[in-house]
mmCIF file of C-alpha atoms and ligand atoms in Angstrom:
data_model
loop_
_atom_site.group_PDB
_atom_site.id
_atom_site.type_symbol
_atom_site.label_atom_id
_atom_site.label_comp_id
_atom_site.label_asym_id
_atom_site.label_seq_id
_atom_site.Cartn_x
_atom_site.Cartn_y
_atom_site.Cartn_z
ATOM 1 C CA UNK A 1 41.718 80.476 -31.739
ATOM 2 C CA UNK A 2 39.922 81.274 -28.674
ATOM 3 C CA UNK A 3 36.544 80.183 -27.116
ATOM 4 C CA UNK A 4 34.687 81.104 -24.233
ATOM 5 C CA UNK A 5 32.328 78.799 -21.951
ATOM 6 C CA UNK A 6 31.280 79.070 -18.773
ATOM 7 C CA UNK A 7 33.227 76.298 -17.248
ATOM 8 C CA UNK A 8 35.867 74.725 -17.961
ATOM 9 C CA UNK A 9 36.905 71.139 -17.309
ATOM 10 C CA UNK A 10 40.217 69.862 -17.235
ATOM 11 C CA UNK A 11 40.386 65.951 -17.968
ATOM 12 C CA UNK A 12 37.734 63.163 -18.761
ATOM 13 C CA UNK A 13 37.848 60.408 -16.268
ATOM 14 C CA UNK A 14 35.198 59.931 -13.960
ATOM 15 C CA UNK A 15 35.854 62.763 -12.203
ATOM 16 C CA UNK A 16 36.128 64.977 -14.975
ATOM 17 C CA UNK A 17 32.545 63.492 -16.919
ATOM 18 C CA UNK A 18 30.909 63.743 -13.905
ATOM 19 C CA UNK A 19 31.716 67.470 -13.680
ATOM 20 C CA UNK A 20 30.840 67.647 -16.671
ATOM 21 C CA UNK A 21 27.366 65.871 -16.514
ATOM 22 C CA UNK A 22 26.328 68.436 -13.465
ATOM 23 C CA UNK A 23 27.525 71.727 -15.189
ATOM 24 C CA UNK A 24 26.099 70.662 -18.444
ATOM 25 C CA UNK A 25 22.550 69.866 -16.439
ATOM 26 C CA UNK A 26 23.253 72.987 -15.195
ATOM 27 C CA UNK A 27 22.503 74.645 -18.032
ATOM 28 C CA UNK A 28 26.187 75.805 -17.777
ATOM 29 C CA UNK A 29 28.239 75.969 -21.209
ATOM 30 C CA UNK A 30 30.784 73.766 -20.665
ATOM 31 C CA UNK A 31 34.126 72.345 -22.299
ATOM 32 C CA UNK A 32 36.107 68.984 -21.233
ATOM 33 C CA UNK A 33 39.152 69.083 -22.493
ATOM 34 C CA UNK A 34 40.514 65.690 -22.640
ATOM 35 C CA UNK A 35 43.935 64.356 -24.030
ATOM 36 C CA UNK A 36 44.180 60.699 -24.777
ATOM 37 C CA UNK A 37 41.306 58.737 -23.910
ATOM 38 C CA UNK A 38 37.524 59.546 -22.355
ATOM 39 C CA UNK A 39 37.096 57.794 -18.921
ATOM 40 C CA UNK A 40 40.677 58.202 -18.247
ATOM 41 C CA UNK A 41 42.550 55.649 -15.591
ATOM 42 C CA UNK A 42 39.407 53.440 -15.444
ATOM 43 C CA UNK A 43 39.235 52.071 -19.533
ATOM 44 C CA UNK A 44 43.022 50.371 -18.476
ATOM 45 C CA UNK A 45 41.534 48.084 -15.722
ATOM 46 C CA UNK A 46 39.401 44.950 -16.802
ATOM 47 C CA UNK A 47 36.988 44.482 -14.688
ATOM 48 C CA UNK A 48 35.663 47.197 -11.979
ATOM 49 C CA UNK A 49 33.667 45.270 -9.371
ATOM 50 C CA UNK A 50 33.182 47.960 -6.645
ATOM 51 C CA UNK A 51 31.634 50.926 -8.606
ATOM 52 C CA UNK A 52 28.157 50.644 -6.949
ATOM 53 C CA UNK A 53 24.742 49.847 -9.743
ATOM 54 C CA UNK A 54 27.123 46.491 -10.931
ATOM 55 C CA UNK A 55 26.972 43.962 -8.796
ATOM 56 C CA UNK A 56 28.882 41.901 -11.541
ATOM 57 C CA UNK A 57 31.294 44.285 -12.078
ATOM 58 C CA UNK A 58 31.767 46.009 -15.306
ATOM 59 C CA UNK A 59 34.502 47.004 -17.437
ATOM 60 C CA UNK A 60 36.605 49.428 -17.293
ATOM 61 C CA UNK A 61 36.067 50.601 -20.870
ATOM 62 C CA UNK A 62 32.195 50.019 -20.915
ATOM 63 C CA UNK A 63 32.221 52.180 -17.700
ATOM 64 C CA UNK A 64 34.057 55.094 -19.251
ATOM 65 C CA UNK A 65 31.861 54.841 -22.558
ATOM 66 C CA UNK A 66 28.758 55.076 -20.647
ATOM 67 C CA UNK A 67 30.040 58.251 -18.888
ATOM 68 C CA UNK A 68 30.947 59.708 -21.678
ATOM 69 C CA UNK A 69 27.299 59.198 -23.447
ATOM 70 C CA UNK A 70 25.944 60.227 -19.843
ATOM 71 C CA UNK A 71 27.954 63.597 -19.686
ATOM 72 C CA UNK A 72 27.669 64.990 -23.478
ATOM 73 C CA UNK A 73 23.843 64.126 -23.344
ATOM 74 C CA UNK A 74 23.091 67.534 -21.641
ATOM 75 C CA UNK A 75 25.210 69.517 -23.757
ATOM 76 C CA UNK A 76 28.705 69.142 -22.231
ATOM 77 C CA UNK A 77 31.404 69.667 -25.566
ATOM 78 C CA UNK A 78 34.332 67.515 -25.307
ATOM 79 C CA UNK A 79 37.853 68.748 -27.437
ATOM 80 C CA UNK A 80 40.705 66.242 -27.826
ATOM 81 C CA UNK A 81 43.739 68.418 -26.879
ATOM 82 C CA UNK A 82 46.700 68.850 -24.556
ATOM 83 C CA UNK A 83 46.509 71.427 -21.776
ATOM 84 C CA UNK A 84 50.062 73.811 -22.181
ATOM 85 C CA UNK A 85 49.507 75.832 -19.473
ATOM 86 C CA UNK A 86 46.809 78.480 -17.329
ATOM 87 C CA UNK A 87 46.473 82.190 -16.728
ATOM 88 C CA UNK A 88 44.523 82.262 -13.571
ATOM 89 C CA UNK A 89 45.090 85.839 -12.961
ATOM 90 C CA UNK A 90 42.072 87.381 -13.821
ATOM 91 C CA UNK A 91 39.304 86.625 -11.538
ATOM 92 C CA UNK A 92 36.176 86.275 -14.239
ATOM 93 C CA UNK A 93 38.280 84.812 -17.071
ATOM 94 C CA UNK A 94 40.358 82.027 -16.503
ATOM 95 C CA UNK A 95 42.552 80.784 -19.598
ATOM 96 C CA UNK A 96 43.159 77.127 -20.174
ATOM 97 C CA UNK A 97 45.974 76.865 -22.807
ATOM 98 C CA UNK A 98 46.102 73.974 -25.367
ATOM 99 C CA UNK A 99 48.024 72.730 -28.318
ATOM 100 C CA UNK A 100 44.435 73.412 -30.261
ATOM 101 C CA UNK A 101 44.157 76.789 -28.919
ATOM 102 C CA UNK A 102 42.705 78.710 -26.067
ATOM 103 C CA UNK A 103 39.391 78.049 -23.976
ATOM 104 C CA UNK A 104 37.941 81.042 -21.556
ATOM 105 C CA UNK A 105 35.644 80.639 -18.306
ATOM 106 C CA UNK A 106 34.449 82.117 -15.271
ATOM 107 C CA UNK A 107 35.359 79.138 -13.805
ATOM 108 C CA UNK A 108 37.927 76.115 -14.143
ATOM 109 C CA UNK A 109 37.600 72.339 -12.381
ATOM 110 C CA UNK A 110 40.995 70.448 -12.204
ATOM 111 C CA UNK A 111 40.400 66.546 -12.615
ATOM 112 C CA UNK A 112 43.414 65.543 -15.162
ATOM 113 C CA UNK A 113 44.269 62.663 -12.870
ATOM 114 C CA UNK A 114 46.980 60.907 -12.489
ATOM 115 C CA UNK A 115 49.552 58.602 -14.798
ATOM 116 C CA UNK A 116 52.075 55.451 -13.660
ATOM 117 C CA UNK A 117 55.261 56.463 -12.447
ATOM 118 C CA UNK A 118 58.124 55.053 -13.820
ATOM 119 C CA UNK A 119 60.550 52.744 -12.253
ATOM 120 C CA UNK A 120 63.525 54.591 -13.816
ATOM 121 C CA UNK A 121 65.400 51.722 -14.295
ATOM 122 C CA UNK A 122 68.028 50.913 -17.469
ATOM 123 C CA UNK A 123 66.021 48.626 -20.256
ATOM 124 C CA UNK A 124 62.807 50.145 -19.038
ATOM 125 C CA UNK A 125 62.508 52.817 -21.220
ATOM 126 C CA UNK A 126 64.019 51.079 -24.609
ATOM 127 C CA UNK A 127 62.179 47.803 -23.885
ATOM 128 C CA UNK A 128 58.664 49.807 -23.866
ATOM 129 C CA UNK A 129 56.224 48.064 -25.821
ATOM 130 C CA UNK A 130 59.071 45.174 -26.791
ATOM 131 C CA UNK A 131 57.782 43.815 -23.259
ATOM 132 C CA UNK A 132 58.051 46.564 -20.846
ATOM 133 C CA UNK A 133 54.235 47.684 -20.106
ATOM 134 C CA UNK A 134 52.105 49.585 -17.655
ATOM 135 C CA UNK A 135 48.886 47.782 -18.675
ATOM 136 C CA UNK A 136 48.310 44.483 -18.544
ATOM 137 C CA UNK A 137 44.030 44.784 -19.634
ATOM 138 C CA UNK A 138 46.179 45.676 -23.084
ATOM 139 C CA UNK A 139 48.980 43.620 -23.363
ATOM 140 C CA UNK A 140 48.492 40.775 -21.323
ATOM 141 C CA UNK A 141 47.338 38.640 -24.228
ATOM 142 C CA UNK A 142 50.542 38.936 -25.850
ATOM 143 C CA UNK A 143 52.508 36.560 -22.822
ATOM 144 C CA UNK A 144 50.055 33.611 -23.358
ATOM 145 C CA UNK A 145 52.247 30.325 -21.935
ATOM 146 C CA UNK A 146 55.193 32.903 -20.698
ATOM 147 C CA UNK A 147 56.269 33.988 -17.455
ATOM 148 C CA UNK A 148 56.330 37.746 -16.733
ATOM 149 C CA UNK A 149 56.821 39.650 -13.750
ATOM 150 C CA UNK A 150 54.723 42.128 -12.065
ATOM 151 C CA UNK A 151 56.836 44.931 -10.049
ATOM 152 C CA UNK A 152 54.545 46.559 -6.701
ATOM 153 C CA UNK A 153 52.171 45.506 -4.067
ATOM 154 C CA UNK A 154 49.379 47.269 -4.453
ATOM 155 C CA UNK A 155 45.970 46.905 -5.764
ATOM 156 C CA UNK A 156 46.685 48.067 -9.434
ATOM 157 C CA UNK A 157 49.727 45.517 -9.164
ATOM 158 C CA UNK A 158 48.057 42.715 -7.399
ATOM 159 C CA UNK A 159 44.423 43.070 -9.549
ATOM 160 C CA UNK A 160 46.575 43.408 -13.171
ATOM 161 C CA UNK A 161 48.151 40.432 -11.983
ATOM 162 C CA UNK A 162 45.506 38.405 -11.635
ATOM 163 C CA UNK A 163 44.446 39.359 -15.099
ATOM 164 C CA UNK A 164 47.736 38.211 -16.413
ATOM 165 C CA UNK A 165 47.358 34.813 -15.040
ATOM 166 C CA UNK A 166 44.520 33.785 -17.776
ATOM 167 C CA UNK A 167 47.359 34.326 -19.896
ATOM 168 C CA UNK A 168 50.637 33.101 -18.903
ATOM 169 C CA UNK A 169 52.133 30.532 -17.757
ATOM 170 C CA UNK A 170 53.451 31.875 -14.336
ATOM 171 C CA UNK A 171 53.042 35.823 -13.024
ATOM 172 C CA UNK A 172 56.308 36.524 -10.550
ATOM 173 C CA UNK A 173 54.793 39.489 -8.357
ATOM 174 C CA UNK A 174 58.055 41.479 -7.036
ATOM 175 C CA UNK A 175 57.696 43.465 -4.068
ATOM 176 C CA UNK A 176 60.035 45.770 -1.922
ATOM 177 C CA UNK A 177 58.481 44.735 0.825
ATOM 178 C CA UNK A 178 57.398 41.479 2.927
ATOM 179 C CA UNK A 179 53.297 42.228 2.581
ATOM 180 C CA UNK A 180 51.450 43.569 0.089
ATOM 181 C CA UNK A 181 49.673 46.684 0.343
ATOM 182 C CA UNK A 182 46.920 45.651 -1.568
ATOM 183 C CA UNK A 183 43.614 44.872 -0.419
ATOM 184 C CA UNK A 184 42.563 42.286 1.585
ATOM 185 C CA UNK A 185 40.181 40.760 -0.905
ATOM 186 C CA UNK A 186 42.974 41.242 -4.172
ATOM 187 C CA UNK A 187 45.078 39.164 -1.368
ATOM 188 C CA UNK A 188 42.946 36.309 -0.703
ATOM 189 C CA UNK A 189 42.672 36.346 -4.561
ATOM 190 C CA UNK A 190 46.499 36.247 -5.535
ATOM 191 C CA UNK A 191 47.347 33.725 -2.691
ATOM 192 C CA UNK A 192 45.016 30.650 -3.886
ATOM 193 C CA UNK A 193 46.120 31.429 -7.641
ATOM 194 C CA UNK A 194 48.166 28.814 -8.411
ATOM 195 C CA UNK A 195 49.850 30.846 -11.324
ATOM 196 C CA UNK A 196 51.324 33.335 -9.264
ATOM 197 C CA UNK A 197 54.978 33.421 -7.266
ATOM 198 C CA UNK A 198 56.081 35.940 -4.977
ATOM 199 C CA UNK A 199 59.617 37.451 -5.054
ATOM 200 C CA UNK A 200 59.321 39.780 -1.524
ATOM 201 C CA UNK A 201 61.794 42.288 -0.367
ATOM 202 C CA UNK A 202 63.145 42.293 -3.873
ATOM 203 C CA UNK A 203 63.638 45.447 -6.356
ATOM 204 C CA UNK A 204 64.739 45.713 -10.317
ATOM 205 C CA UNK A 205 67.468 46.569 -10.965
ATOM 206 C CA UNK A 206 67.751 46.358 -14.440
ATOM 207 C CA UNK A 207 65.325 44.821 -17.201
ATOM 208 C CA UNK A 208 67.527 42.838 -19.885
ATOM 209 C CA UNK A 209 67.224 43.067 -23.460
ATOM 210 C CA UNK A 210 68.713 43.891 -26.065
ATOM 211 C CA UNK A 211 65.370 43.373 -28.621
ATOM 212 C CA UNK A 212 63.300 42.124 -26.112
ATOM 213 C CA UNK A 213 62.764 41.457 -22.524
ATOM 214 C CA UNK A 214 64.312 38.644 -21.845
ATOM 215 C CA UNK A 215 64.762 39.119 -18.412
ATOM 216 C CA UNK A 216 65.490 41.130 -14.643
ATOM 217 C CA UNK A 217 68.090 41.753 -12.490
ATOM 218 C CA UNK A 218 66.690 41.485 -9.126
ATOM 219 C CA UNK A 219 68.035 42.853 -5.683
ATOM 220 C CA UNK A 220 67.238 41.754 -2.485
ATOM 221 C CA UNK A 221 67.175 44.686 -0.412
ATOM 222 C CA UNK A 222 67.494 42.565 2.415
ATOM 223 C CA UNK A 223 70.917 40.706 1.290
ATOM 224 C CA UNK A 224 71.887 42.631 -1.445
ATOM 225 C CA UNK A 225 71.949 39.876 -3.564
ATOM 226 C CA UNK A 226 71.693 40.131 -7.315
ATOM 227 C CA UNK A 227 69.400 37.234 -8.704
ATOM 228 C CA UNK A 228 68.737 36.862 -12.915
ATOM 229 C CA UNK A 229 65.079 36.506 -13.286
ATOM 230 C CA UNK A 230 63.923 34.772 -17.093
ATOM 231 C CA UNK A 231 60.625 36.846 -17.948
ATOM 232 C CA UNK A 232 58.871 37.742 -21.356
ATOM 233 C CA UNK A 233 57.586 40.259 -20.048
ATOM 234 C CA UNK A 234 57.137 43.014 -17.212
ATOM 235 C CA UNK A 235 54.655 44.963 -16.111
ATOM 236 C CA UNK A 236 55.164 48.063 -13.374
ATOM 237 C CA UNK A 237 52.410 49.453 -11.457
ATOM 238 C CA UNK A 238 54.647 51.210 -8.867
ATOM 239 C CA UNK A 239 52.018 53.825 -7.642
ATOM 240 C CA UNK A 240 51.338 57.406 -9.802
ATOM 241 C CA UNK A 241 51.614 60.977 -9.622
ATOM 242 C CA UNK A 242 49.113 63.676 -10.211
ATOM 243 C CA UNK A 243 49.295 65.665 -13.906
ATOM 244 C CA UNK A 244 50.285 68.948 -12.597
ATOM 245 C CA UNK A 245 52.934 69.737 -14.600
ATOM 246 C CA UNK A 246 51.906 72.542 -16.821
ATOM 247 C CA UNK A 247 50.363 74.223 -13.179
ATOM 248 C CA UNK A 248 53.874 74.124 -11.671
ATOM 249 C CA UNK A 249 55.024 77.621 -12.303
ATOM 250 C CA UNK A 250 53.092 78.831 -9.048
ATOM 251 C CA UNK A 251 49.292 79.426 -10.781
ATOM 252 C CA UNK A 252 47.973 77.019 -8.028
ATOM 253 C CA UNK A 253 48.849 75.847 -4.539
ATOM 254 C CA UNK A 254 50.493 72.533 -4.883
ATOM 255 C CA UNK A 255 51.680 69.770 -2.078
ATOM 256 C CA UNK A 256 55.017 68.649 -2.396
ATOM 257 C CA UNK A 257 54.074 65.578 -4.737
ATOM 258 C CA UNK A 258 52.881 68.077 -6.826
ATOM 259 C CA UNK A 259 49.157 67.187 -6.126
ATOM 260 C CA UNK A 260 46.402 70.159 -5.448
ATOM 261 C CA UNK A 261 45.429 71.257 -2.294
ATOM 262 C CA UNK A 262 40.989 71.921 -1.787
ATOM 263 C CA UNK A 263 38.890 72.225 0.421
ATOM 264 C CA UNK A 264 35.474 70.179 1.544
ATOM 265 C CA UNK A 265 33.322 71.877 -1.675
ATOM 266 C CA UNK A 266 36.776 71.003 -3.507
ATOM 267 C CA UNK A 267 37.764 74.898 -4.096
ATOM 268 C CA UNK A 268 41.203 75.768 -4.397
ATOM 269 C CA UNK A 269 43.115 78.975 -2.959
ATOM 270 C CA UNK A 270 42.520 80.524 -6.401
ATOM 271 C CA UNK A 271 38.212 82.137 -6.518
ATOM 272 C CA UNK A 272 36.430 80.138 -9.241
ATOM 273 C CA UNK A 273 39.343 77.143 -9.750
ATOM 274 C CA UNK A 274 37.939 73.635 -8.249
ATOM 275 C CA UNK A 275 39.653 70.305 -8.615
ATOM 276 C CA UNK A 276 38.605 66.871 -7.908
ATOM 277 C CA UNK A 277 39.764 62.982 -8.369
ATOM 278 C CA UNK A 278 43.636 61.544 -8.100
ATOM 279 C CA UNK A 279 44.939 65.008 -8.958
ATOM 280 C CA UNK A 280 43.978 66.149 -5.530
ATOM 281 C CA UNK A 281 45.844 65.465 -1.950
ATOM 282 C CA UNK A 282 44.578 63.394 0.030
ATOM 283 C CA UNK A 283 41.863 61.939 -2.850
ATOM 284 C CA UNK A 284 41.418 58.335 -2.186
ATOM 285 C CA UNK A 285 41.971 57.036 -5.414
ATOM 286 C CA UNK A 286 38.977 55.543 -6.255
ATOM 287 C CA UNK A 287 36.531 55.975 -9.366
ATOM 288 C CA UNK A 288 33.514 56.126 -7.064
ATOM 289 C CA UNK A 289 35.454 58.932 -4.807
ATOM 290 C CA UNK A 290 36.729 60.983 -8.060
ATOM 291 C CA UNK A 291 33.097 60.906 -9.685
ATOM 292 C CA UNK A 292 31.496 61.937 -5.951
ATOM 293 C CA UNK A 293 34.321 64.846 -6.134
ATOM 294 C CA UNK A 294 33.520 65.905 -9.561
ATOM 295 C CA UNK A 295 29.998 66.222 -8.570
ATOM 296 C CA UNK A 296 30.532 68.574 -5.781
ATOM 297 C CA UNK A 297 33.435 70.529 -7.304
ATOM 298 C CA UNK A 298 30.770 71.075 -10.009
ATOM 299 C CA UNK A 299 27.992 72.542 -7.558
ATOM 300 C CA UNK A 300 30.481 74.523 -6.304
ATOM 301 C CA UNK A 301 31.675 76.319 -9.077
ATOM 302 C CA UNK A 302 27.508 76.423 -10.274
ATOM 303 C CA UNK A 303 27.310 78.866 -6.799
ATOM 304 C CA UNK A 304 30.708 80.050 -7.898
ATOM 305 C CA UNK A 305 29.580 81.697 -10.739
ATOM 306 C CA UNK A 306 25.964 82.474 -9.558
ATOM 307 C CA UNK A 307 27.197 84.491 -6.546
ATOM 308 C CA UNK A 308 29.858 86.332 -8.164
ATOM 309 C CA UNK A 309 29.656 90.237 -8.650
HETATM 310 P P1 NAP B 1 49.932 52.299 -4.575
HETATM 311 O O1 NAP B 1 48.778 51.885 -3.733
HETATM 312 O O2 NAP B 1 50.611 53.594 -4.315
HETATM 313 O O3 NAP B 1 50.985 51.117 -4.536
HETATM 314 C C1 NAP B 1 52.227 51.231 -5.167
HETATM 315 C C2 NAP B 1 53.041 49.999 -4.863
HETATM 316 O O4 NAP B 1 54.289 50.109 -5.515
HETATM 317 C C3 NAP B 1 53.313 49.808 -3.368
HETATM 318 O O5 NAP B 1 53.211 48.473 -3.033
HETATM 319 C C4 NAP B 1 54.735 50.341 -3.232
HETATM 320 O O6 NAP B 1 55.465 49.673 -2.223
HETATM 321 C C5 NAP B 1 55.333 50.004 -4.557
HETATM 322 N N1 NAP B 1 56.377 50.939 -4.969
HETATM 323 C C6 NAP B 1 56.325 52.303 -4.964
HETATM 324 N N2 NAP B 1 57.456 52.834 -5.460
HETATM 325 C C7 NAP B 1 58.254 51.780 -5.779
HETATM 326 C C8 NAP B 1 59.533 51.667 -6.341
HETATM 327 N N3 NAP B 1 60.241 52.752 -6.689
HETATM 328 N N4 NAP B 1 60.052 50.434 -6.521
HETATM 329 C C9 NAP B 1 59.328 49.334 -6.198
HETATM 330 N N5 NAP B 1 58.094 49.363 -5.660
HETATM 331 C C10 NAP B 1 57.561 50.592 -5.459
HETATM 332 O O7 NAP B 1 49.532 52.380 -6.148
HETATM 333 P P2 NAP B 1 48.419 51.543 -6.958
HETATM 334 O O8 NAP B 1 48.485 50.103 -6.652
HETATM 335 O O9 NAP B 1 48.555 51.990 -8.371
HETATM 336 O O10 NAP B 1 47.049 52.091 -6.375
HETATM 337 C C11 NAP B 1 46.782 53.496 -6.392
HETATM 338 C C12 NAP B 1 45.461 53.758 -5.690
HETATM 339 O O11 NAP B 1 44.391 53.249 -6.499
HETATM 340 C C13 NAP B 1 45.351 53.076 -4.342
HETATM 341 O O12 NAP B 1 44.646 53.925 -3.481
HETATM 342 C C14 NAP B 1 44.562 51.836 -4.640
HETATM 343 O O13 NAP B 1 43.825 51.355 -3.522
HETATM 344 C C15 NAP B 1 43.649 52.319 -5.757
HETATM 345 N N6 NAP B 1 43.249 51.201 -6.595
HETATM 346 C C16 NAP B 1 42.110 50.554 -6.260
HETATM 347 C C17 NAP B 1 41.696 49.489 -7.011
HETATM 348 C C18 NAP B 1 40.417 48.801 -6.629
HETATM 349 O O14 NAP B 1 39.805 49.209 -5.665
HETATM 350 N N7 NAP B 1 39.983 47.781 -7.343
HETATM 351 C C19 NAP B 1 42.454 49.028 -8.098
HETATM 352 C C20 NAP B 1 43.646 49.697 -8.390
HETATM 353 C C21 NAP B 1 44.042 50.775 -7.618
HETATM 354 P P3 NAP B 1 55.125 49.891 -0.653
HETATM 355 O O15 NAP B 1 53.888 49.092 -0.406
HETATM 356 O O16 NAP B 1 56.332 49.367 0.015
HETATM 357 O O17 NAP B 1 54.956 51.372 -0.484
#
């Protein structure tokens, strides 16, 4: 089965809908292709409070939904799939291959984000979901009373962290390092919490079953020491990298992360193939940034396709 639109969109997080919402105003016909869930990164974290028009913050699902009803208003058609792989060769028909078959367009925008890395560790991957987890909105209410662990020092670590305090008893944050990287606001936050510990310059090592966590093997990179932490549970937010996998056979300029290289109107080397959001080098990770970026990568493939021969 093939289809043809004028645009298509790779990916429906903010970046991705608000592509979509601009092509589809547009009067462009328009496909996001999305494959797990609309609003992408976003509908994991609990409460956004620096997306500007919420000055209480909102949630991250309720944010997503209303993008979603924002960017299929105009026309925009949305297809759960899986993207297999591109054929960017021909100039004026670009082919996005999915497990539900094949979508056509002029012209192709890139915002399929970015996923948690792994900390490739043993127990991490046969503890998943038996309390190994990458998202504490989700699972957090399953550790009520218990002490888990939270491995990074970041802002997804530091903020799902703070969420997991309503819940258990005690949140052990363990970090490589001797300061967080988060910001300064998540770190005035975690510091006066009285629920949460701090294991610095520490890594895991292991995460101990055998049916459930039941605990870590911690290292201090600093003494090598090897401590036995008791947790329920453990959640890593160890940073992410971009969903390029399918483009890594050469169709598109890639850094050596694997993210994709634009420019200012958020074109890439290839005529008529835009990306925007995480996926992109040098993106700043932020909803309000990846929306802003799927906005202009959408006016630029608009003049894309107008100006074309
Ligand atoms: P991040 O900023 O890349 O932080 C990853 C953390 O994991 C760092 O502290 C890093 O340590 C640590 N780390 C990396 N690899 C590790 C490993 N193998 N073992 C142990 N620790 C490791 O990732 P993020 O926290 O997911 O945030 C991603 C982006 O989204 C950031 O730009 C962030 O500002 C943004 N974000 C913003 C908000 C918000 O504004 N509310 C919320 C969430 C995320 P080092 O510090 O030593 O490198």
């Amino acid at each position: 089965m093939e289809q043809s639109f004028e645009v298509v969109i790779i990916g429906g997080g903010p970046a991705g809908l608000t592509a979509g919402l601009y092509v589809s105003r547009a009067r462009l016909s328009a496909v996001l292709i999305e494959k797990a869930i609309f609003g992408g990164q976003i509908t994991n974290t609990e409460r956004i409070e620096n997306y500007p028009g919420f000055p209480e913050g909102i949630s991250g699902f309720d944010l997503g939904q209303l993008m979603y009803e924002q960017a299929t208003k105009y026309g925009l058609e949305t297809v759960a799939a899986e993207v297999t792989g591109v054929d960017l060769s021909d100039r004026d028909r670009k082919v996005v291959r999915t497990d539900q078959g094949d979508y056509m367009a002029g012209a192709l925008i890139i915002a399929g984000g970015a996923q948690y890395n792994k900390l490739n560790v043993p127990g991490e991957e046969g503890l998943l979901g038996k309390g190994v987890s990458y998202c504490a909105t989700c699972d957090g209410a399953f550790f009520r009373d218990q002490v888990v662990a939270v491995v990074g020092g970041g802002d997804s670590a530091v903020e799902e962290a703070l969420v997991l305090t309503r819940f258990a008893s005690k949140v052990i944050v363990i970090h490589r390092r001797d300061e967080l990287r988060a910001s300064k606001l998540h770190q005035e936050r975690a510091f006066a919490n009285p629920k949460m510990e701090f294991l610095w310059d520490s890594v895991v090592e292991a995460i101990v079953g055998p049916d459930r966590v039941q605990g870590l093997v911690v290292r201090n990179v600093k003494t090598n020491q090897k401590t036995d932490v008791a947790v329920s549970g453990v959640f890593v937010y160890v940073g992410l990298h971009p969903q390029t996998d399918y483009l890594k056979g050469g169709a598109i300029p890639l850094d050596e992360d694997g993210r994709i290289l634009t420019g200012q109107g958020m074109e890439t080397e290839i005529p008529g193939v835009f990306a925007a959001g995480d996926i992109r080098k040098n993106s700043p990770r932020q909803a309000i940034v990846a929306a802003g970026e799927g906005a202009t990568a959408a006016i630029s493939a608009e003049r894309f396709l107008l100006e074309r021969p």
